[in-house]
Short mmCIF file of N, CA and C in Angstrom, two decimals:
data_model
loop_
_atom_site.label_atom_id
_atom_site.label_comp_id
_atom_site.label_asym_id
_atom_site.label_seq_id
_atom_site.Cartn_x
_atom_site.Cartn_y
_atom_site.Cartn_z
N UNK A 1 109.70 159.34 128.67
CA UNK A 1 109.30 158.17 129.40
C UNK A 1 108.67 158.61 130.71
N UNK A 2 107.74 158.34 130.89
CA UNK A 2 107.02 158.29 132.45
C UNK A 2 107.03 157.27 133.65
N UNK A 3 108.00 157.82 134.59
CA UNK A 3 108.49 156.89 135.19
C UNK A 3 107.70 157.07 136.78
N UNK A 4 107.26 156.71 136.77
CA UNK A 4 106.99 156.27 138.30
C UNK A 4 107.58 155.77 139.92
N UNK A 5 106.68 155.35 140.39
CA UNK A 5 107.45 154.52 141.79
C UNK A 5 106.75 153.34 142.26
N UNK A 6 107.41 152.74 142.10
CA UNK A 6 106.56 151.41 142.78
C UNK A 6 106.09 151.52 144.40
N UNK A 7 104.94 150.85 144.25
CA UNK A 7 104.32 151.19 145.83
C UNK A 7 105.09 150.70 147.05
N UNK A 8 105.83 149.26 145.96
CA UNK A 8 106.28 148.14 147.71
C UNK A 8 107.86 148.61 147.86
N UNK A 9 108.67 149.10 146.81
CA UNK A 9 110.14 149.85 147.64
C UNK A 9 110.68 150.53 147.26
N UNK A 10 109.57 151.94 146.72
CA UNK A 10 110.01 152.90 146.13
C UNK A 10 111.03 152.91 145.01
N UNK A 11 110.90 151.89 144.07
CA UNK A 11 111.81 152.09 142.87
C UNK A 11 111.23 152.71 141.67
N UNK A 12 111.94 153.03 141.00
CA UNK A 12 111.43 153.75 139.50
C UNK A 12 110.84 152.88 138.76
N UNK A 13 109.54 153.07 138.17
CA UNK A 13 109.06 152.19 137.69
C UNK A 13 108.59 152.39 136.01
N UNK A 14 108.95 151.83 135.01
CA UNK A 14 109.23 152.59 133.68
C UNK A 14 107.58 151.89 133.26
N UNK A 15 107.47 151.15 133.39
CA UNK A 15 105.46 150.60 132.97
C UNK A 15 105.06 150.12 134.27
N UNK A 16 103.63 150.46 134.12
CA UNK A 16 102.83 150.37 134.84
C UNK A 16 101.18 150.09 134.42
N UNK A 17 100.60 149.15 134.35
CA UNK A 17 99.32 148.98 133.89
C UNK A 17 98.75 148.23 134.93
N UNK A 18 97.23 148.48 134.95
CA UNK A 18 96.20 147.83 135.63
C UNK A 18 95.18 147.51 134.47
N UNK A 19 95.33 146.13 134.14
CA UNK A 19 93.69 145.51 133.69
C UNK A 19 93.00 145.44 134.10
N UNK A 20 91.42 146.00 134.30
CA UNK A 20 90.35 145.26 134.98
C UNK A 20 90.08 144.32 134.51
N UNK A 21 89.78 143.29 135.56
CA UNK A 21 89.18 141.87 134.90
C UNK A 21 87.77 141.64 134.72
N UNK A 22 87.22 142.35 133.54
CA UNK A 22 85.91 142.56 133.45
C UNK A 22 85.57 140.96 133.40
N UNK A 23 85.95 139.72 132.67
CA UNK A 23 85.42 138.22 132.89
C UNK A 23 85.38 137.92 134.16
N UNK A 24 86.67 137.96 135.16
CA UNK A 24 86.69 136.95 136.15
C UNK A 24 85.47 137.92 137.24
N UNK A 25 84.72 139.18 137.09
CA UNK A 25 84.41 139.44 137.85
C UNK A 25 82.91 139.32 137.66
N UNK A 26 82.86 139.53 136.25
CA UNK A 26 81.22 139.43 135.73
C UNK A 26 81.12 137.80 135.95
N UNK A 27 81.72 136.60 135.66
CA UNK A 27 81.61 135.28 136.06
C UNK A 27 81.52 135.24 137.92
N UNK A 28 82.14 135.88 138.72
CA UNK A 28 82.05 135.42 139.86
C UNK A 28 80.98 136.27 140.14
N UNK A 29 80.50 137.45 139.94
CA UNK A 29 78.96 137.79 140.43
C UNK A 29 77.94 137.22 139.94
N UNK A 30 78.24 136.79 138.87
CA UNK A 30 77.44 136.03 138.72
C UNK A 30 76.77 134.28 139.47
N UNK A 31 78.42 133.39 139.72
CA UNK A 31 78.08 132.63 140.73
C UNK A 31 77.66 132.96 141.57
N UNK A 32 78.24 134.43 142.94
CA UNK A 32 77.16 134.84 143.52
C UNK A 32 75.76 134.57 143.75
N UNK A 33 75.16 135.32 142.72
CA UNK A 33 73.54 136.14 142.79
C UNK A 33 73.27 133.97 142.47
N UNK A 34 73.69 133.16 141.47
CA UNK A 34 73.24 131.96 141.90
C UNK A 34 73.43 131.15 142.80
N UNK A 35 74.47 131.55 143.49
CA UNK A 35 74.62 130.31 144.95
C UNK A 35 73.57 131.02 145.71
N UNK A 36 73.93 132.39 145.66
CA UNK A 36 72.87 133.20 146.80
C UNK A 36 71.51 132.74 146.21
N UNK A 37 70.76 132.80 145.17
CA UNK A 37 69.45 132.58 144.82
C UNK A 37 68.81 130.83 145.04
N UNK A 38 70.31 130.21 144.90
CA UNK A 38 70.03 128.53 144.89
C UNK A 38 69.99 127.85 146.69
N UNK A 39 70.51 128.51 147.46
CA UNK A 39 70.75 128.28 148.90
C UNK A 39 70.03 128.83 149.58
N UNK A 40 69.37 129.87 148.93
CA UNK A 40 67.71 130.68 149.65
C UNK A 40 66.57 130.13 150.22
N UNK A 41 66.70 129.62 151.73
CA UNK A 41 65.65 128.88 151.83
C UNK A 41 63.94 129.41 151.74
N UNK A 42 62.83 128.40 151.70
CA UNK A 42 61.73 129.78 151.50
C UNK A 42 61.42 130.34 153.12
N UNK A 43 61.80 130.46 153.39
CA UNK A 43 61.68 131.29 154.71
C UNK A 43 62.34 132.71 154.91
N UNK A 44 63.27 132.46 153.51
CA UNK A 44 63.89 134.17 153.34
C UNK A 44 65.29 133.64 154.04
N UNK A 45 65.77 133.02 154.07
CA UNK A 45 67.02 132.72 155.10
C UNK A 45 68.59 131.90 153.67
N UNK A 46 69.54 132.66 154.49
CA UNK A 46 70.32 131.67 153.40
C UNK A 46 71.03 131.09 154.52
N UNK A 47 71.41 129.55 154.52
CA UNK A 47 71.76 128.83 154.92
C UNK A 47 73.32 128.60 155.32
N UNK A 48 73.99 128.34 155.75
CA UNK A 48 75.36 128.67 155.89
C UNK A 48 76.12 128.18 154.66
N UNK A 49 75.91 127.19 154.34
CA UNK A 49 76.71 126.63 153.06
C UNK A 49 76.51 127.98 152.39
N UNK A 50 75.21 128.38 151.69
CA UNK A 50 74.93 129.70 150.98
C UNK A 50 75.84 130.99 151.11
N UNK A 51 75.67 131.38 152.74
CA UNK A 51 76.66 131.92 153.21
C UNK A 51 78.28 131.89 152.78
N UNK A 52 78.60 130.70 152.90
CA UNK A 52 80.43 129.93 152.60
C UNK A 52 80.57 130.10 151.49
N UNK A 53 79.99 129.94 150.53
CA UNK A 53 79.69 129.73 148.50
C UNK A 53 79.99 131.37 148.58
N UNK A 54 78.99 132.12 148.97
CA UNK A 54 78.92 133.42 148.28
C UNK A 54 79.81 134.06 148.65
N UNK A 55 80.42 134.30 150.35
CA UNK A 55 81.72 135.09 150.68
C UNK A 55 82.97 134.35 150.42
N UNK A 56 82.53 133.17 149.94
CA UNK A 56 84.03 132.89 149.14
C UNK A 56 84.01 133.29 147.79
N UNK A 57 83.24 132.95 147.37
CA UNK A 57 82.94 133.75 145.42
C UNK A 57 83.13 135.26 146.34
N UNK A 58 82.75 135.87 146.73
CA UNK A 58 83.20 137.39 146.65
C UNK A 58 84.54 137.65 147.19
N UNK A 59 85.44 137.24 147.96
CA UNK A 59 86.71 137.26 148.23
C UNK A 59 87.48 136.99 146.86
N UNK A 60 86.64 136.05 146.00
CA UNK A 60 87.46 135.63 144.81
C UNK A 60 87.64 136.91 143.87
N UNK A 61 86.03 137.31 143.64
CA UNK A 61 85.81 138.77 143.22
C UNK A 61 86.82 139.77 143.29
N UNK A 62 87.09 139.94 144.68
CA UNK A 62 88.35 141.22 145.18
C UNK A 62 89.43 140.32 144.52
N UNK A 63 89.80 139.82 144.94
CA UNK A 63 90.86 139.21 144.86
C UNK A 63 91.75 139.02 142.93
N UNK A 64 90.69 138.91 142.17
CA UNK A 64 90.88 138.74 140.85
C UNK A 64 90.66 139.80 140.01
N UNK A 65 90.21 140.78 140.72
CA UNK A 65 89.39 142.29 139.86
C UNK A 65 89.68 142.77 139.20
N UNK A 66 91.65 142.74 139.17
CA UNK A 66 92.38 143.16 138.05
C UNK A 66 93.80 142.57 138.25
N UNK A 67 94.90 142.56 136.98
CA UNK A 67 95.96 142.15 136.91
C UNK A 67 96.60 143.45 136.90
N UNK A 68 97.96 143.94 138.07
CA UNK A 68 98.57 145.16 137.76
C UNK A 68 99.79 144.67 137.34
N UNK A 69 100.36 144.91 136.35
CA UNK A 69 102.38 144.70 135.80
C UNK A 69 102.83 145.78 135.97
N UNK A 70 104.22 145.89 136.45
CA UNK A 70 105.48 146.68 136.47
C UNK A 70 106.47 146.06 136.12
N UNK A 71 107.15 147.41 135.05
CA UNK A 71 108.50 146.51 134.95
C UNK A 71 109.44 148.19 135.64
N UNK A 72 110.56 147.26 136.26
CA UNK A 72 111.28 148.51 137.18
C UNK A 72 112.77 148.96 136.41
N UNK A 73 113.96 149.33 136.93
CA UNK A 73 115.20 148.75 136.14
C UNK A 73 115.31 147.14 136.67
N UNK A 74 115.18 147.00 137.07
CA UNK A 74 115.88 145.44 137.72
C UNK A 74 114.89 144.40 137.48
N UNK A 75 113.15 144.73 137.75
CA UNK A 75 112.82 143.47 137.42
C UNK A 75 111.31 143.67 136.92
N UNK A 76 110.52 142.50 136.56
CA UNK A 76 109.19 142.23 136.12
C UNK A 76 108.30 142.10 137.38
N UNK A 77 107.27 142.72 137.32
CA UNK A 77 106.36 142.45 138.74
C UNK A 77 104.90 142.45 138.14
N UNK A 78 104.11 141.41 138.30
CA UNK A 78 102.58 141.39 138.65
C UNK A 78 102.24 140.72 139.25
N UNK A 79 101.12 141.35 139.77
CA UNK A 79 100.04 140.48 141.01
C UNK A 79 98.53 141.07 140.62
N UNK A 80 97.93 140.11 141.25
CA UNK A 80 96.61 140.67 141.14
C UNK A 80 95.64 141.05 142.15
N UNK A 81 94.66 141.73 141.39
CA UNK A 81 93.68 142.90 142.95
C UNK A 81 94.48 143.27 143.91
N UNK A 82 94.34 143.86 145.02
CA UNK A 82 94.88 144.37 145.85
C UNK A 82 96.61 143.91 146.74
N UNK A 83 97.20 143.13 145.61
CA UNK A 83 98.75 142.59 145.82
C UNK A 83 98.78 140.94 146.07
N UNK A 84 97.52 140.47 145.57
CA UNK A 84 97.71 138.88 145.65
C UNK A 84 98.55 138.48 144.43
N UNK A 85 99.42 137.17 145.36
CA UNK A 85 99.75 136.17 143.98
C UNK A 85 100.70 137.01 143.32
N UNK A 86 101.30 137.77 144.18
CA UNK A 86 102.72 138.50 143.52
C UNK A 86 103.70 137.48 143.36
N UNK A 87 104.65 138.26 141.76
CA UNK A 87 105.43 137.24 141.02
C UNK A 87 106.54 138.27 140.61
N UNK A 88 107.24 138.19 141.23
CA UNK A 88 108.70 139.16 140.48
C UNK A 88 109.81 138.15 139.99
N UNK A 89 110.36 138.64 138.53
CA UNK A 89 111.02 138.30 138.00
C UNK A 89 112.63 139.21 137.86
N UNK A 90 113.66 138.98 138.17
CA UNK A 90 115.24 139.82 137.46
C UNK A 90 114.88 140.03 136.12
N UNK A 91 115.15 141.30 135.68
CA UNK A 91 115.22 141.55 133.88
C UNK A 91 116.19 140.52 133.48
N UNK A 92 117.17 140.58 134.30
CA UNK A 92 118.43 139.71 133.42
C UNK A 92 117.99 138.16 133.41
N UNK A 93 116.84 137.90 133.80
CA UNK A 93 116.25 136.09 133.76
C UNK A 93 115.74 135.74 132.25
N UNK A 94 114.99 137.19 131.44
CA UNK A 94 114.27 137.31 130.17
C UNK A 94 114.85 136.60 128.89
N UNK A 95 114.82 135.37 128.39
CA UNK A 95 115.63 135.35 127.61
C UNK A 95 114.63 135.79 126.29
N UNK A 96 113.76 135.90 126.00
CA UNK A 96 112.15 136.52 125.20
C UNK A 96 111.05 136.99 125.70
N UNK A 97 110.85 137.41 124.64
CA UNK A 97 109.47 138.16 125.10
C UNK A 97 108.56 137.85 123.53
N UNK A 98 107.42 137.86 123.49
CA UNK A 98 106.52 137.71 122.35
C UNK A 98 105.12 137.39 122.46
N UNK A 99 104.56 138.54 121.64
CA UNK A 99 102.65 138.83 121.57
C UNK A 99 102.27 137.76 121.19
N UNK A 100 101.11 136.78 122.37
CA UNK A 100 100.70 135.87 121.32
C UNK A 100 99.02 136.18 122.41
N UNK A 101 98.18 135.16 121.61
CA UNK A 101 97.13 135.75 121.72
C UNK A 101 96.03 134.23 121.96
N UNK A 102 95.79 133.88 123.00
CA UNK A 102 95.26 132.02 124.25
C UNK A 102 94.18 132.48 123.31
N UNK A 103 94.26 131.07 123.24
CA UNK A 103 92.85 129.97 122.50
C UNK A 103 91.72 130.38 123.91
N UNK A 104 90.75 130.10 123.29
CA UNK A 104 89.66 130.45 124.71
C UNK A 104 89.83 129.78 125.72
N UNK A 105 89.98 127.99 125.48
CA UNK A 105 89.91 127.07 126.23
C UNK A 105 91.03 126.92 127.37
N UNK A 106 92.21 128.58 127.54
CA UNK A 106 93.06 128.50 128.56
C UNK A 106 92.25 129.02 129.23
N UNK A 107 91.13 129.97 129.14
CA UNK A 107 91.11 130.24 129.95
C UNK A 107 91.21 131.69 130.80
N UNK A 108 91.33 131.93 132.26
CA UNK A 108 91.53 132.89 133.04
C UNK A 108 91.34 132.37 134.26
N UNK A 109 92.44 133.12 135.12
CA UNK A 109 93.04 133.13 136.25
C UNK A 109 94.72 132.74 136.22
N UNK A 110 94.68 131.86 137.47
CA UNK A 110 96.12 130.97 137.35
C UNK A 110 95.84 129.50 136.77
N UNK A 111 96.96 129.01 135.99
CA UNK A 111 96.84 128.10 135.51
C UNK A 111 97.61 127.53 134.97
N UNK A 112 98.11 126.10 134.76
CA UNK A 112 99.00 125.98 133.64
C UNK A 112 98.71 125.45 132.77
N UNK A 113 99.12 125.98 131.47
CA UNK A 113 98.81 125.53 129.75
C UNK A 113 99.91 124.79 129.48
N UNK A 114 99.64 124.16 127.93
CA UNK A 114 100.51 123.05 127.41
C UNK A 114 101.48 124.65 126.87
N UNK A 115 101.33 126.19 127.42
CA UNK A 115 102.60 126.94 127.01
C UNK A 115 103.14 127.23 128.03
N UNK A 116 102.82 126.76 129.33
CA UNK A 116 103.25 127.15 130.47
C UNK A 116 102.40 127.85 131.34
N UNK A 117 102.85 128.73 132.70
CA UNK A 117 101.79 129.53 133.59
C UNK A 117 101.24 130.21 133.02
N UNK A 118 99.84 130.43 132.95
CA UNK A 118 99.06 131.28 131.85
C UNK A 118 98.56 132.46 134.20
N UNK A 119 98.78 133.28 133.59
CA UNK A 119 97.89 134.68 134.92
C UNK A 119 97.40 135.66 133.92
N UNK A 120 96.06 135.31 134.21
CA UNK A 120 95.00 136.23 133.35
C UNK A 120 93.46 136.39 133.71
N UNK A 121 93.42 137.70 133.78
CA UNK A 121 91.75 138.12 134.41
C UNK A 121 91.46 138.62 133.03
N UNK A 122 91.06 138.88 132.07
CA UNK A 122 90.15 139.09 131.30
C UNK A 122 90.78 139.08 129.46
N UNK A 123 90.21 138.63 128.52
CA UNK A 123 90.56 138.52 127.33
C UNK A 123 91.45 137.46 126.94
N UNK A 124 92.15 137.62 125.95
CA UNK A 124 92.44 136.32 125.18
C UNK A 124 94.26 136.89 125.12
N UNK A 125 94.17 138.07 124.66
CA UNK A 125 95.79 138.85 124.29
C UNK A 125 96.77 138.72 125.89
N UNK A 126 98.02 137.97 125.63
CA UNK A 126 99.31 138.03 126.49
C UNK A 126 100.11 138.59 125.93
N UNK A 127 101.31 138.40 126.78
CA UNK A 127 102.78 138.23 126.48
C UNK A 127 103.63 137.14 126.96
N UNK A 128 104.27 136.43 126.21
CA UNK A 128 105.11 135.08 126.40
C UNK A 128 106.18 135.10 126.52
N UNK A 129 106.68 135.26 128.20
CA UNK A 129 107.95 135.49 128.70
C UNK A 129 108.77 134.41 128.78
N UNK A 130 110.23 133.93 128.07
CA UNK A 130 110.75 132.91 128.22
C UNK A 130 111.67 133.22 129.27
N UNK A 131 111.51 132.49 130.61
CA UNK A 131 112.63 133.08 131.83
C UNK A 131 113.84 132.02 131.55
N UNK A 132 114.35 131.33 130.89
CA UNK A 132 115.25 130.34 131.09
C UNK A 132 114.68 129.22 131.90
N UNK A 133 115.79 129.18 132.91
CA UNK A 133 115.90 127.59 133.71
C UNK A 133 114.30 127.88 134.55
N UNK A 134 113.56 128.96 134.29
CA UNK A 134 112.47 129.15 135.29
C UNK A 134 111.40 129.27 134.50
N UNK A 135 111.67 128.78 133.12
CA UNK A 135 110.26 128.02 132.58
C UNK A 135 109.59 129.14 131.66
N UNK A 136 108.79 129.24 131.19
CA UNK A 136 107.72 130.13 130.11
C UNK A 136 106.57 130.52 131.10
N UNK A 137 106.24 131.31 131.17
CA UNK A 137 105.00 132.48 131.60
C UNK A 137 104.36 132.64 130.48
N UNK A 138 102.87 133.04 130.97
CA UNK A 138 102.13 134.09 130.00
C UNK A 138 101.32 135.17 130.81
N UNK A 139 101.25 136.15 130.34
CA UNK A 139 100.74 137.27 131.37
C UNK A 139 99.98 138.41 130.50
N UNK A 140 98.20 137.98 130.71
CA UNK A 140 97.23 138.84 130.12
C UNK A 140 97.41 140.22 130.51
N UNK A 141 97.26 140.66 129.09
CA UNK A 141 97.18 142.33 129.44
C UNK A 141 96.17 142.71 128.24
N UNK A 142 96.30 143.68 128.34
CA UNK A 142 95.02 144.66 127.03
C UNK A 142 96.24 145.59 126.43
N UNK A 143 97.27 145.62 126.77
CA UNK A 143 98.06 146.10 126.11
C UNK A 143 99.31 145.36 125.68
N UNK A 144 99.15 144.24 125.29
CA UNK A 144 100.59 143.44 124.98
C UNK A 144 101.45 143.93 124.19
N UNK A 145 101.52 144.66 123.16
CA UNK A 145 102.68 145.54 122.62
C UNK A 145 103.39 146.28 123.34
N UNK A 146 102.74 147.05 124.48
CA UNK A 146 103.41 147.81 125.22
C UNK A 146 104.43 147.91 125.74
N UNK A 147 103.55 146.31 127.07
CA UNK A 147 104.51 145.59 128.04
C UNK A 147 105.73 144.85 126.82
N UNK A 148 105.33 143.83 125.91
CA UNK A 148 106.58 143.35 124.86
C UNK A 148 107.58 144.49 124.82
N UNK A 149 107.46 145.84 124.04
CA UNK A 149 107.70 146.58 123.83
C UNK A 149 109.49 147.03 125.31
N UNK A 150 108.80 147.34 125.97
CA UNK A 150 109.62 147.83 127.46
C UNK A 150 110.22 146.59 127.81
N UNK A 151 110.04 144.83 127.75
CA UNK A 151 110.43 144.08 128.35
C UNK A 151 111.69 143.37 126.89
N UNK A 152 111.25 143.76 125.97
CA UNK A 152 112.45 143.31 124.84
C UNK A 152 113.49 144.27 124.85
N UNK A 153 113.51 145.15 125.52
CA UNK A 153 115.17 146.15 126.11
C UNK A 153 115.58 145.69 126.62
N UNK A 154 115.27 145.07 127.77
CA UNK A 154 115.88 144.05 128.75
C UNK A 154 116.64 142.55 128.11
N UNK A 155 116.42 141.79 127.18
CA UNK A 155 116.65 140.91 126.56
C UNK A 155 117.98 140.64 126.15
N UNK A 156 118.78 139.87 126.27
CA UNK A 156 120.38 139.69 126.17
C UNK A 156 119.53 139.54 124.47
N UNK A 157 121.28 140.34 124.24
CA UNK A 157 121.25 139.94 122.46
C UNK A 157 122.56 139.35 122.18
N UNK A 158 122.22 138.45 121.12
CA UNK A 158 123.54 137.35 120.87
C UNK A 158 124.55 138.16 120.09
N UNK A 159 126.01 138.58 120.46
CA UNK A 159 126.74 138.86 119.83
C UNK A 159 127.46 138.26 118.90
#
């Protein structure tokens, strides 16, 4: 097993993945280059609204660029791009775990689906965390067997 350290309090960290979010980033450069091309006045000037549109689409950019997960001994952690929108979970909250794989129409980013919080920068493949009294998650990865994999050890089993 390759265990690591987590960046924010030095714990051992048994998975570790970073998705790039090749959608949410190719969609927001893309709003970009059109707010920037649509707010262009002909004088060569972009206008402040232009301005507001595009450095907010690019903050969104950083901000969404990728989804990183850890799972530690004690708990579940992802956030995205550079530590936004961090979400830690206790292992002992897990009552499931299971590969399932969003209809297009959820989507990407944050959100909630008729399966619960969907957090996802790129593709269609999750994992469907049942926390108990704290509701159903779903959390895009490119490797959902993996993360399933490491987070169904954690899982109370019915004696």
């Amino acid at each position: 097993m390759n265990t690591q350290t987590s960046k924010s309090d030095h714990t051992p960290v048994h998975y570790r993945h970073t998705q790039p979010g090749y959608v949410t980033v190719t969609a927001l450069l893309a709003g970009m280059l059109i707010t920037y091309s649509s707010f262009m006045s002909e004088e060569g000037q972009l206008g402040m609204y232009g301005i507001a549109l595009t450095s907010g689409l690019g903050l969104l950019t950083v901000l969404f660029s990728s989804l990183i997960t850890e799972v530690t001994d004690q708990e579940f952690r992802f956030y995205f791009g550079p530590g936004f929108w961090t979400r830690t979970f206790p292992l002992d909250t897990i009552q499931s775990v299971e590969v399932v794989r969003n209809p297009i129409w959820y989507g990407w980013g944050i959100r909630y689906t008729p399966a619960g919080w969907l957090y996802n920068v790129s593709g269609r493949s999750a994992v469907e965390i049942d926390l108990g009294t704290e509701g159903v998650i779903r959390v895009g990865t490119d490797e959902p067997e993996q993360l399933a994999q490491v987070l169904t050890r954690h899982v109370p089993t019915e004696s």
